[in-house]
GROMACS .gro file of C-alpha atoms in nm:
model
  413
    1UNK     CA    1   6.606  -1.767   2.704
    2UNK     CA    2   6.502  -1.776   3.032
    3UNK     CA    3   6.272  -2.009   3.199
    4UNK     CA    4   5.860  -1.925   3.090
    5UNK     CA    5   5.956  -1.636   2.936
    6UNK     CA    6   5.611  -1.657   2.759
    7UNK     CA    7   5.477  -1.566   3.076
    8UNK     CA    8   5.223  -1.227   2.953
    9UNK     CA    9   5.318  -0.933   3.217
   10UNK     CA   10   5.012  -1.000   3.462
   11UNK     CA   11   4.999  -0.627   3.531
   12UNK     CA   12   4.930  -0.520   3.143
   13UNK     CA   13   4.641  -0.795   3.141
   14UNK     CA   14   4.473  -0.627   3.467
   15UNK     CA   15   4.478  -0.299   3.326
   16UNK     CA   16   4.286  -0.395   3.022
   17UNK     CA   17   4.082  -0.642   3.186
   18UNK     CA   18   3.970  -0.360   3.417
   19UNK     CA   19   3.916  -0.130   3.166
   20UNK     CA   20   3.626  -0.245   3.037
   21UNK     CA   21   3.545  -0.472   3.327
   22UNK     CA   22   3.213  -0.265   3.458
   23UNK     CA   23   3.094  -0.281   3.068
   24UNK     CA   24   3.072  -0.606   3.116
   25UNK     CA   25   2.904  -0.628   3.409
   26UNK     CA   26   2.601  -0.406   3.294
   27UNK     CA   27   2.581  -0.650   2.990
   28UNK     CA   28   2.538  -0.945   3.251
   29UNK     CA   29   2.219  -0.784   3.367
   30UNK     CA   30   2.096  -0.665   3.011
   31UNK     CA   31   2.141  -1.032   2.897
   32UNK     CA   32   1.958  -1.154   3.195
   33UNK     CA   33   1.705  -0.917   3.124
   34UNK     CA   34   1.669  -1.042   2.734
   35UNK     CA   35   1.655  -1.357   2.868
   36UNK     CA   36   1.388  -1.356   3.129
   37UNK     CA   37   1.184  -1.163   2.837
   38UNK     CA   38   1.301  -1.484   2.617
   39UNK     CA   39   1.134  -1.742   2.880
   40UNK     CA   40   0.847  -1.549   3.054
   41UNK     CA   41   0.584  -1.765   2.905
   42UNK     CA   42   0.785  -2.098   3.040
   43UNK     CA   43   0.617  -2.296   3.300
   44UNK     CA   44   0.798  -2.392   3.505
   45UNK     CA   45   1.016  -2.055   3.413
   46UNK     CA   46   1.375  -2.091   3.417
   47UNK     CA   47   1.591  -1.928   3.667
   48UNK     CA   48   1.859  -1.692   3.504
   49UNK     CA   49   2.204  -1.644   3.686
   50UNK     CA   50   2.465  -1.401   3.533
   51UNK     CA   51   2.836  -1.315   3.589
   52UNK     CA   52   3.103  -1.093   3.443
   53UNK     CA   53   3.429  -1.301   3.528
   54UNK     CA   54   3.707  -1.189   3.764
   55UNK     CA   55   4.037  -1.093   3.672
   56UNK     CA   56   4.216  -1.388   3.908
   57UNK     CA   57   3.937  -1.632   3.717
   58UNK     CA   58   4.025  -1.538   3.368
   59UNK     CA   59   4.419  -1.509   3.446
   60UNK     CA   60   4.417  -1.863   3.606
   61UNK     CA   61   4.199  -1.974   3.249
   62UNK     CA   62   4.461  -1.745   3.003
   63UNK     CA   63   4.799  -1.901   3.170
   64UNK     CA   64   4.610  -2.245   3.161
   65UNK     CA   65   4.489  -2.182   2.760
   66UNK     CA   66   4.818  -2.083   2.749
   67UNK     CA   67   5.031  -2.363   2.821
   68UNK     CA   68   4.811  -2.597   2.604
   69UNK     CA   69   4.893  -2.360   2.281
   70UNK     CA   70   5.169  -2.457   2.070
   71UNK     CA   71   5.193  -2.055   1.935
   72UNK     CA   72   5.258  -1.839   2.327
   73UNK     CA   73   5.271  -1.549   2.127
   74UNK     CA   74   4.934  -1.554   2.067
   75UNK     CA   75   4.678  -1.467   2.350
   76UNK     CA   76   4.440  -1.733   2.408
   77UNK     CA   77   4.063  -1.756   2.365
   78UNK     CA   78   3.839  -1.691   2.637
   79UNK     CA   79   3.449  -1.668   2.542
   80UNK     CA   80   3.322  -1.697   2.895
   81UNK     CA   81   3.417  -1.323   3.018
   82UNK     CA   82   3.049  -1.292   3.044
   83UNK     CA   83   2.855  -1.608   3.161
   84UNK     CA   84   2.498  -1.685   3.233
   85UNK     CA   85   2.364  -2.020   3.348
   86UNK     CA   86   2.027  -2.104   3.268
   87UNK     CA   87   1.891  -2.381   3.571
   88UNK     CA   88   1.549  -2.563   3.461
   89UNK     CA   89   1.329  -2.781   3.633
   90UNK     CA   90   1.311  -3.121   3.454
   91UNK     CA   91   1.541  -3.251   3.101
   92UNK     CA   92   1.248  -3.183   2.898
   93UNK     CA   93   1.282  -2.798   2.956
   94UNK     CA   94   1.673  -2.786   2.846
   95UNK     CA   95   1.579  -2.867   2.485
   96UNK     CA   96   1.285  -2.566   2.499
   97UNK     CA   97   1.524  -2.354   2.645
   98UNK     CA   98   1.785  -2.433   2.395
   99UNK     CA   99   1.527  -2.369   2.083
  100UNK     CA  100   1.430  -2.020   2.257
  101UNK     CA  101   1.833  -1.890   2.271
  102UNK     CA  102   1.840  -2.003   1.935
  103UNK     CA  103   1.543  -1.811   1.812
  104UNK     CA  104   1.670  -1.502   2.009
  105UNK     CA  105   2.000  -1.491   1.918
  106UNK     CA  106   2.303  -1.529   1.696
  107UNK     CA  107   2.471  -1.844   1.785
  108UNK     CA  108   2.798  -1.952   1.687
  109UNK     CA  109   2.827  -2.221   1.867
  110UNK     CA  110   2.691  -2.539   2.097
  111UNK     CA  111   2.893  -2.811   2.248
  112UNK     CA  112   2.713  -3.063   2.491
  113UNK     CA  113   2.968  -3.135   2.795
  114UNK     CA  114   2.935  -3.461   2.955
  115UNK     CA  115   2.751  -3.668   2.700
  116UNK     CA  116   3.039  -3.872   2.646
  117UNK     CA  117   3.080  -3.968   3.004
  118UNK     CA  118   3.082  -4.356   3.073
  119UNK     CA  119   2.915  -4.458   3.375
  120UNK     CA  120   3.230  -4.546   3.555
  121UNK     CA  121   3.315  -4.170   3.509
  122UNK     CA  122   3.200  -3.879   3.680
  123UNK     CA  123   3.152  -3.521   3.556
  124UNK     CA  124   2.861  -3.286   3.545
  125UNK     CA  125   2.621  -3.295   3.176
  126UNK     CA  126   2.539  -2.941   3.052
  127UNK     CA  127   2.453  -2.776   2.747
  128UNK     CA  128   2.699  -2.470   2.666
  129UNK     CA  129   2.603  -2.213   2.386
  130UNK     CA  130   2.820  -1.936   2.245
  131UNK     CA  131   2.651  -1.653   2.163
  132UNK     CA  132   2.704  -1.304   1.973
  133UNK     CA  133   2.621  -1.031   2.197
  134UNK     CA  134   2.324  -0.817   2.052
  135UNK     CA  135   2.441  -0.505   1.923
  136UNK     CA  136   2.220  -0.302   2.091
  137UNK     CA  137   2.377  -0.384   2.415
  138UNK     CA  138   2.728  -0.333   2.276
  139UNK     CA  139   2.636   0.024   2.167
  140UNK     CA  140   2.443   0.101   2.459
  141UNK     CA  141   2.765  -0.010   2.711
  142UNK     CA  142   3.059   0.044   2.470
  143UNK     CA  143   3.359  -0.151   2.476
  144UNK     CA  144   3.348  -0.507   2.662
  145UNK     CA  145   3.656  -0.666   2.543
  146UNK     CA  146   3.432  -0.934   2.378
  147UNK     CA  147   3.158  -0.962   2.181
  148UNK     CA  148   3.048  -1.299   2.286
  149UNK     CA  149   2.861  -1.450   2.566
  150UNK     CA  150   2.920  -1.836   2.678
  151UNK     CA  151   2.511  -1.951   2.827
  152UNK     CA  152   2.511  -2.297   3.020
  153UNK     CA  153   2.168  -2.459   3.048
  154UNK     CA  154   2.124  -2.727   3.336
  155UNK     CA  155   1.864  -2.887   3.542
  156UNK     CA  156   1.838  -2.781   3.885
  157UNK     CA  157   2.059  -3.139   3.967
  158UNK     CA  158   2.342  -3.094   3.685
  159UNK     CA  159   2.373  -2.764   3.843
  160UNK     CA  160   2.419  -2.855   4.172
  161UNK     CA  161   2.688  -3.118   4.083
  162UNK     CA  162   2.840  -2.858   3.865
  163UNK     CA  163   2.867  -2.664   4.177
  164UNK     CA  164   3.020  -2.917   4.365
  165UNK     CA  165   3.260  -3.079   4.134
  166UNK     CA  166   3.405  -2.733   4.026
  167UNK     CA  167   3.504  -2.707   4.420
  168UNK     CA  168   3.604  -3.102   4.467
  169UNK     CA  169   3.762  -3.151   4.157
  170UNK     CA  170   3.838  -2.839   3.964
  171UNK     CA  171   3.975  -2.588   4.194
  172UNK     CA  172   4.129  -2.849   4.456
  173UNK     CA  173   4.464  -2.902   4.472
  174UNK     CA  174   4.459  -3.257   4.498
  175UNK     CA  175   4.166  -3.472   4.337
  176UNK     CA  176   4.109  -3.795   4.368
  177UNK     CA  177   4.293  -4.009   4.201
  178UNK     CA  178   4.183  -4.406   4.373
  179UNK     CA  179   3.932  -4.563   4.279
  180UNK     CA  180   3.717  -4.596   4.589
  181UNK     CA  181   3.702  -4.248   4.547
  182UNK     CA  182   3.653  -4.172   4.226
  183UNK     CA  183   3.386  -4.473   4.256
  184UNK     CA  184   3.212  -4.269   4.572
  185UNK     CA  185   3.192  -3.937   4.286
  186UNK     CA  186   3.044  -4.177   4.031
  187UNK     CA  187   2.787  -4.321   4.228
  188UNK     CA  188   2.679  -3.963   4.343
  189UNK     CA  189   2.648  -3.825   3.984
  190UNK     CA  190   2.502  -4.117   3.888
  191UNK     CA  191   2.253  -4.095   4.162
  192UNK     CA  192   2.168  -3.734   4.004
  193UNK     CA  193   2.136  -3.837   3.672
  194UNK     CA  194   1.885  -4.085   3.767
  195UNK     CA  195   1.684  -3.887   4.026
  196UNK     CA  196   1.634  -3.620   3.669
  197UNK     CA  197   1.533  -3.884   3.495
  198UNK     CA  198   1.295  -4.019   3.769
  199UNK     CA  199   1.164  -3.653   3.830
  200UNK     CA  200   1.125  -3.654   3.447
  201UNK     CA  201   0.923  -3.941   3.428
  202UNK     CA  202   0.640  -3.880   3.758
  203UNK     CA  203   0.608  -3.541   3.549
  204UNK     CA  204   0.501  -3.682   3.268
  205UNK     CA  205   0.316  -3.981   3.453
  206UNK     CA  206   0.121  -3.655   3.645
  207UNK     CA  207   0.082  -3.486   3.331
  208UNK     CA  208  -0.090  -3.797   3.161
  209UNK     CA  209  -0.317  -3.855   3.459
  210UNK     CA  210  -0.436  -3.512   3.483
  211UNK     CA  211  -0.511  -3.532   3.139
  212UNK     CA  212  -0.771  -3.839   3.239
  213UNK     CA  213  -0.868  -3.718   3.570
  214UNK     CA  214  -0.998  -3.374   3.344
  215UNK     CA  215  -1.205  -3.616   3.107
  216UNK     CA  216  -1.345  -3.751   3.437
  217UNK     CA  217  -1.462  -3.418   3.558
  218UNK     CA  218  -1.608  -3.334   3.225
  219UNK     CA  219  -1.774  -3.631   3.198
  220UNK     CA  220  -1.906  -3.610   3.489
  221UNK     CA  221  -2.047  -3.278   3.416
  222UNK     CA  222  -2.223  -3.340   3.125
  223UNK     CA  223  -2.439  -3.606   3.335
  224UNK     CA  224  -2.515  -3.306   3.540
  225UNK     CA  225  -2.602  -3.084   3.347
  226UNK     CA  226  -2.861  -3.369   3.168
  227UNK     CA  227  -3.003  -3.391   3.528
  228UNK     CA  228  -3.024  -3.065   3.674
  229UNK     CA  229  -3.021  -2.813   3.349
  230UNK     CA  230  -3.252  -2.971   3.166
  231UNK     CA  231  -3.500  -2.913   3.440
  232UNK     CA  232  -3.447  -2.553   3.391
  233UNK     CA  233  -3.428  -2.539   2.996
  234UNK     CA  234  -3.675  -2.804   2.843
  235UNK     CA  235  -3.589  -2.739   2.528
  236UNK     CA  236  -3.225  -2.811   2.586
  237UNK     CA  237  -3.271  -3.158   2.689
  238UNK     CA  238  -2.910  -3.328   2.651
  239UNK     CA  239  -2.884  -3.516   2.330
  240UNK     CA  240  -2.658  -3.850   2.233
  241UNK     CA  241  -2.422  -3.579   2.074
  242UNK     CA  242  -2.323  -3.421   2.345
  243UNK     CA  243  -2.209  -3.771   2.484
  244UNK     CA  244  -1.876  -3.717   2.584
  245UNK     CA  245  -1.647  -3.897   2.429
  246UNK     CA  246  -1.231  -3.986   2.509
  247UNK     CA  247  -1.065  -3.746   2.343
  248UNK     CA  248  -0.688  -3.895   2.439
  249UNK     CA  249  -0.644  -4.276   2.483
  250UNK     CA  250  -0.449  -4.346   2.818
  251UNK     CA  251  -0.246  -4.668   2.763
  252UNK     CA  252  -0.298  -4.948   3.051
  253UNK     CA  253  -0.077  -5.042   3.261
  254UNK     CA  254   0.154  -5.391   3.233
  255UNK     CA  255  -0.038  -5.576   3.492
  256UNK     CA  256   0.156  -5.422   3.798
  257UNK     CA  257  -0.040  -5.473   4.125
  258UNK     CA  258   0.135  -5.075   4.277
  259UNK     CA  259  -0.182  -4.846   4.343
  260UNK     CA  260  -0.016  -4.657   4.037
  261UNK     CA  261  -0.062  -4.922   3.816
  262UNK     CA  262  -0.436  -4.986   3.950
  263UNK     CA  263  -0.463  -4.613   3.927
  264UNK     CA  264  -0.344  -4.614   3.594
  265UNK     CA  265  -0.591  -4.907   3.476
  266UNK     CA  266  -0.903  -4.761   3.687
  267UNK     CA  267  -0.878  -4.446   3.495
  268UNK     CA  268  -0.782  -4.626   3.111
  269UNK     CA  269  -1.142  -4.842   3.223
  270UNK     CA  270  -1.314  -4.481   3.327
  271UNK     CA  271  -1.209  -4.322   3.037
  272UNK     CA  272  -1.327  -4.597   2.849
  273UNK     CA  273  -1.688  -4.605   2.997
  274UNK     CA  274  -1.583  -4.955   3.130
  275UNK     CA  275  -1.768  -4.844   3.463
  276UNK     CA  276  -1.768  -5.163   3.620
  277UNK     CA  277  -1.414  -5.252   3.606
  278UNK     CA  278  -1.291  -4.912   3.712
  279UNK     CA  279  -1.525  -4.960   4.036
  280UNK     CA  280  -1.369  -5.334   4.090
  281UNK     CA  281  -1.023  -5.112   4.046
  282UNK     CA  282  -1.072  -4.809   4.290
  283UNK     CA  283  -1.192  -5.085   4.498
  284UNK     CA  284  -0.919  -5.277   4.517
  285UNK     CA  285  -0.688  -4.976   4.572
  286UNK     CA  286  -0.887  -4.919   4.874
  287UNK     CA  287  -0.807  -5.284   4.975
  288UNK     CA  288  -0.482  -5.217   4.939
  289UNK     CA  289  -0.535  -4.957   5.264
  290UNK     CA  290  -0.361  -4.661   5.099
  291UNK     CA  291  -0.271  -4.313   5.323
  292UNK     CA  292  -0.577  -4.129   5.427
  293UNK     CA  293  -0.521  -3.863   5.150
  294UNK     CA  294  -0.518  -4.135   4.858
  295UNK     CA  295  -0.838  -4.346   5.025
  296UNK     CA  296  -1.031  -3.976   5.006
  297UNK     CA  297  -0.908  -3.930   4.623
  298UNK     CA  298  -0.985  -4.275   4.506
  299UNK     CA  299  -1.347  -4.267   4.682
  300UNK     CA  300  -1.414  -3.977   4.502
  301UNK     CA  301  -1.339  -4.083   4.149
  302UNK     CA  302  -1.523  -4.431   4.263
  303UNK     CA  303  -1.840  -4.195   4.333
  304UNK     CA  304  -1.795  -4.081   4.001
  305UNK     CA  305  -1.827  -4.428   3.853
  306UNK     CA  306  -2.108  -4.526   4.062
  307UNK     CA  307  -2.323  -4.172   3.949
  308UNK     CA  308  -2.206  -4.201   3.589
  309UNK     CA  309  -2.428  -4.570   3.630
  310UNK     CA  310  -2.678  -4.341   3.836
  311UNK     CA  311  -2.596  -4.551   4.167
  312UNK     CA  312  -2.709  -4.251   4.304
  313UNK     CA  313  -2.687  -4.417   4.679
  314UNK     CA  314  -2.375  -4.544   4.597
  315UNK     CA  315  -2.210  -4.274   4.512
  316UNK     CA  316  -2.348  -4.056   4.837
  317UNK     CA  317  -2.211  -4.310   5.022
  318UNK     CA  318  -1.830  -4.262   4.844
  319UNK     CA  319  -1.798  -3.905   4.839
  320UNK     CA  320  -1.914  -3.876   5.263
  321UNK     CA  321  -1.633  -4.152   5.268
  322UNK     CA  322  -1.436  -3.887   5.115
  323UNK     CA  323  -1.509  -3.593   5.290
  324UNK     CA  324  -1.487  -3.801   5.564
  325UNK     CA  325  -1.124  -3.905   5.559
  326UNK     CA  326  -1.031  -3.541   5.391
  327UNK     CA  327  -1.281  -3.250   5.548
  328UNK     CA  328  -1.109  -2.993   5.320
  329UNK     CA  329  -1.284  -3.162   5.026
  330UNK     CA  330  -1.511  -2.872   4.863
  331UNK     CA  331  -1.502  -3.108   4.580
  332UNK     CA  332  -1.632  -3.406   4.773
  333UNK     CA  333  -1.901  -3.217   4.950
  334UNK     CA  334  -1.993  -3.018   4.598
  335UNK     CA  335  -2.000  -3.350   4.391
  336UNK     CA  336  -2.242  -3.477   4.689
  337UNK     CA  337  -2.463  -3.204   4.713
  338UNK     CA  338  -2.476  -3.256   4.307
  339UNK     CA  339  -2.627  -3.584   4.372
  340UNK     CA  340  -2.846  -3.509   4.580
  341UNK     CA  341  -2.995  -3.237   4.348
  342UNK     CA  342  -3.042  -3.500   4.099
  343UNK     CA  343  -3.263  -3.702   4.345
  344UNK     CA  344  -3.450  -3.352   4.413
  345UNK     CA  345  -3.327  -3.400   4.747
  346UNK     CA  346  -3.327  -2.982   4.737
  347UNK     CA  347  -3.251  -2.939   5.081
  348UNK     CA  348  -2.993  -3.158   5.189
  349UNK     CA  349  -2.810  -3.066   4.826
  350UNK     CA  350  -2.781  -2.692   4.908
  351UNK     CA  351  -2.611  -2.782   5.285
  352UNK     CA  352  -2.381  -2.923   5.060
  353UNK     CA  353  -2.350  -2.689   4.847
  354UNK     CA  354  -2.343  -2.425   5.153
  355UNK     CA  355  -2.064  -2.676   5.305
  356UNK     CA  356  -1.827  -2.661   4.978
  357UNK     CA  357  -1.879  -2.278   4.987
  358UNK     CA  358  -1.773  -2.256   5.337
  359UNK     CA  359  -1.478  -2.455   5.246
  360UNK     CA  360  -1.369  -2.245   4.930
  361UNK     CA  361  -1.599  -1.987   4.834
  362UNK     CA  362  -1.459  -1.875   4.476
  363UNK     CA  363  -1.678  -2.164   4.317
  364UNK     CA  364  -1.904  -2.077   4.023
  365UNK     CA  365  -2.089  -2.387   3.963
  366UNK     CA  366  -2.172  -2.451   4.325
  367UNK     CA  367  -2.317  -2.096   4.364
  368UNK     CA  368  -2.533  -2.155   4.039
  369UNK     CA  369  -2.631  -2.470   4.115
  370UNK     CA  370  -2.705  -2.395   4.493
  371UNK     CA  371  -2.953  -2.105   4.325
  372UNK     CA  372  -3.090  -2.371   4.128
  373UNK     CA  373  -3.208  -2.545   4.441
  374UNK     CA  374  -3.334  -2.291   4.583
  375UNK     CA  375  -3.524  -2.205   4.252
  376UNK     CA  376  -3.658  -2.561   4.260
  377UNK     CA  377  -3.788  -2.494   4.698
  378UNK     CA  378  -3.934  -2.171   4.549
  379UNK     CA  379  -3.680  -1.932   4.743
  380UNK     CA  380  -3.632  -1.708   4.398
  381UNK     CA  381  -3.460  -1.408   4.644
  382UNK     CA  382  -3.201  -1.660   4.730
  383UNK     CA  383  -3.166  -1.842   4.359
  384UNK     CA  384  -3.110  -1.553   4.209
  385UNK     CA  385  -2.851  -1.366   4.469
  386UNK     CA  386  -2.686  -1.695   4.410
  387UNK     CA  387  -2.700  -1.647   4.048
  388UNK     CA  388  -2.549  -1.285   4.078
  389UNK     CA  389  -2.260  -1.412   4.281
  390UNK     CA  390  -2.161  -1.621   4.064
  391UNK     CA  391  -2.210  -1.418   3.749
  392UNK     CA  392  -1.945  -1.227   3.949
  393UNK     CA  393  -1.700  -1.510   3.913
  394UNK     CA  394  -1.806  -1.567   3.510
  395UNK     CA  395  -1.991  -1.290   3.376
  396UNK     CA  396  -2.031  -1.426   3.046
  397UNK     CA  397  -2.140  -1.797   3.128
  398UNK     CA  398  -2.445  -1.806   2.889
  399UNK     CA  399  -2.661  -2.059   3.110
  400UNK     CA  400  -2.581  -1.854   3.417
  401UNK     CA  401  -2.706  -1.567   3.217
  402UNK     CA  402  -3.042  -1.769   3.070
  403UNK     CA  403  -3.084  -1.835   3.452
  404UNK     CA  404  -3.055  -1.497   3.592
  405UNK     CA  405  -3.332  -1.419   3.337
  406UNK     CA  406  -3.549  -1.641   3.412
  407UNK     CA  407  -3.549  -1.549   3.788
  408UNK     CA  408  -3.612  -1.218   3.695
  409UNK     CA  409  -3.907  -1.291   3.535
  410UNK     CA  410  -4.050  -1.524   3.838
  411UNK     CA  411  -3.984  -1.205   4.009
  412UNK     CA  412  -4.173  -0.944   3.799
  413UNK     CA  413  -4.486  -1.216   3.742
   0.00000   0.00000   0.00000
């Protein structure tokens, strides 16, 4: 017998790998397609990536397959003629991801690469999922030469050092084989696998203080509308039920002295009406002499504190502090001019309110509450081409609605 006379005849394989070659690449993009429809309410959405592999890949793979086989006779098994990669954002989306496919399709199988790496090892994590390709699409293009797909779902890191490895490692000749080398690859995947998990975590550290820094805003409204609406509506004086209350219990910090941690303990003593510690925080972050982006953030939510005490002075004082060090505040110069209408300081509130305007004019509540102040000065023209502007914005905002009304019939006495 001669020498690898299992070799298959190279020539025979192209012709039926070509012959249904172009098949497969249409069913690349129809599976992208599916896909995309799969994850289109996904935030952050997933980017898809699709190919139909070449002949020289998939003869390299069959010899390869091959040679590990016991039985030549037999041709190997190769489920990745058509491959997509799926890349997310952060590890929390590879599990959503992985739940959609599964609700989408017909799997037949999942294997998770990597996962048994030690950390002296190197090699890329990913998620690979066999699955059977929809019948729809195998009627609509015919013949593939499969009927399975492989799908690989990565972050945005693991698919980077997928990339990479695959060129240093996989298709190199040589690889490397000492250890300061292999040590140098470690480190670097390593390095990745952390930065995903560090990513992970500010995400959810973001996601948490959003959360709070929401219940401060709404908090904060509710005080204004007492204030200001009532003067409006009588008989919608704000009662103790409409209190806010802390509808999600931020957990403090472990006595870290970082701004984050102060952050983190301001806002659990915010959210928990604890207004006096929360000012003693924000202060102290300002000791700390943060970047001029962070002073103008932390003055602002230290305003907040002071007005939800009604330190009415006090909290002018923080948020000009904060437009001060950030100009592009609307916010600062809105939450101002609110004060300011709580004093019945009409005038100064709506240059305020004309200055937040000027800085982003798409702003419901400062156009109705600018037309409130000029209600209150007796300008009813101006109140109520206020109040149509920003019934523009939110037609169906009942008070805006009750206040438009009410103009109209200051008009027509």
């Amino acid at each position: 017998m001669k020498e690898n006379s299992w070799f298959p005849d190279r020539g025979k394989l192209q012709k039926e790998f070509d012959a249904t070659y172009q098949n497969r690449v249409l069913m690349v993009e129809d599976l992208k397609g599916r896909l995309e429809e799969v994850f289109h309410t996904m935030r952050p959405k997933p980017t898809v990536k699709g190919r139909a592999k070449s002949f020289q890949s998939f003869y390299k793979k069959y010899i390869r397959l091959l040679q590990q086989q016991q039985d030549k006779t037999k041709a190997p098994v190769i489920n990745d003629l058509i491959g997509l990669r799926i890349v997310c954002t952060f590890i929390e989306d590879l599990s959503s991801v992985e739940t959609a496919i599964q609700n989408a399709f017909q799997i037949t199988e999942v294997e998770r690469k990597g996962s048994n790496y030690s950390f002296k090892e190197f090699g890329y994590e990913s998620t690979h999922i066999l699955i059977k390709i929809p019948e729809d699409i195998l009627k609509k293009r015919g013949k593939a030469g499969c009927d399975i797909a492989e799908i690989q779902i990565r972050t945005i890191l693991q698919d980077a050092w997928a990339e990479v490895e695959h060129e240093l490692v996989y298709k190199a000749e040589f690889t490397p084989f000492d250890e300061p080398m292999k040590r140098k690859l470690a480190a670097v995947n390593a390095s990745l696998s952390l930065a995903d998990i560090v990513f992970q975590e500010i995400r959810d550290y973001q996601r948490q203080l959003n959360r709070e820094l929401g219940k401060r805003r709404e908090s904060f409204f509710k005080k204004i509308e007492a204030a200001t609406d009532a003067l409006l509506f009588q008989e919608e004086l704000a009662s103790e039920e409409h209190k806010p209350k802390p509808l999600f219990k931020l957990e403090p910090s472990k006595g870290g002295e970082s701004i984050d941690d102060l952050l983190l303990d301001a806002l659990y003593a915010h959210n928990n009406e604890n207004f006096y510690k929360a000012i003693e925080l924000y202060t102290r972050i300002l000791q700390a002499n943060p970047n001029p982006y962070v002073k103008s953030m932390i003055y602002k939510h230290r305003g907040m504190a002071h007005f939800a005490q009604s330190h009415y002075e006090e909290a002018i004082e923080d948020f000009s502090q904060s437009l001060t060090l950030d100009p592009s505040s609307y916010k600062a110069a809105y939450y101002r001019a609110v004060v300011k209408s709580v004093l019945q300081q009409y005038s100064e509130a709506i240059d305020d309110f004309t200055l937040s305007l000027q800085i982003n004019p798409y702003q419901f509540f400062a156009l109705s509450r600018r037309g409130q102040a000029y209600y209150h000065l007796g300008d009813i023209p101006k109140a109520l081409a206020d109040c149509e502007n920003a019934l523009l914005i939110e037609p169906d905002n009942e008070a805006a609605l009750r206040f438009r009304e009410l103009l109209l019939k200051k008009l027509n006495q």
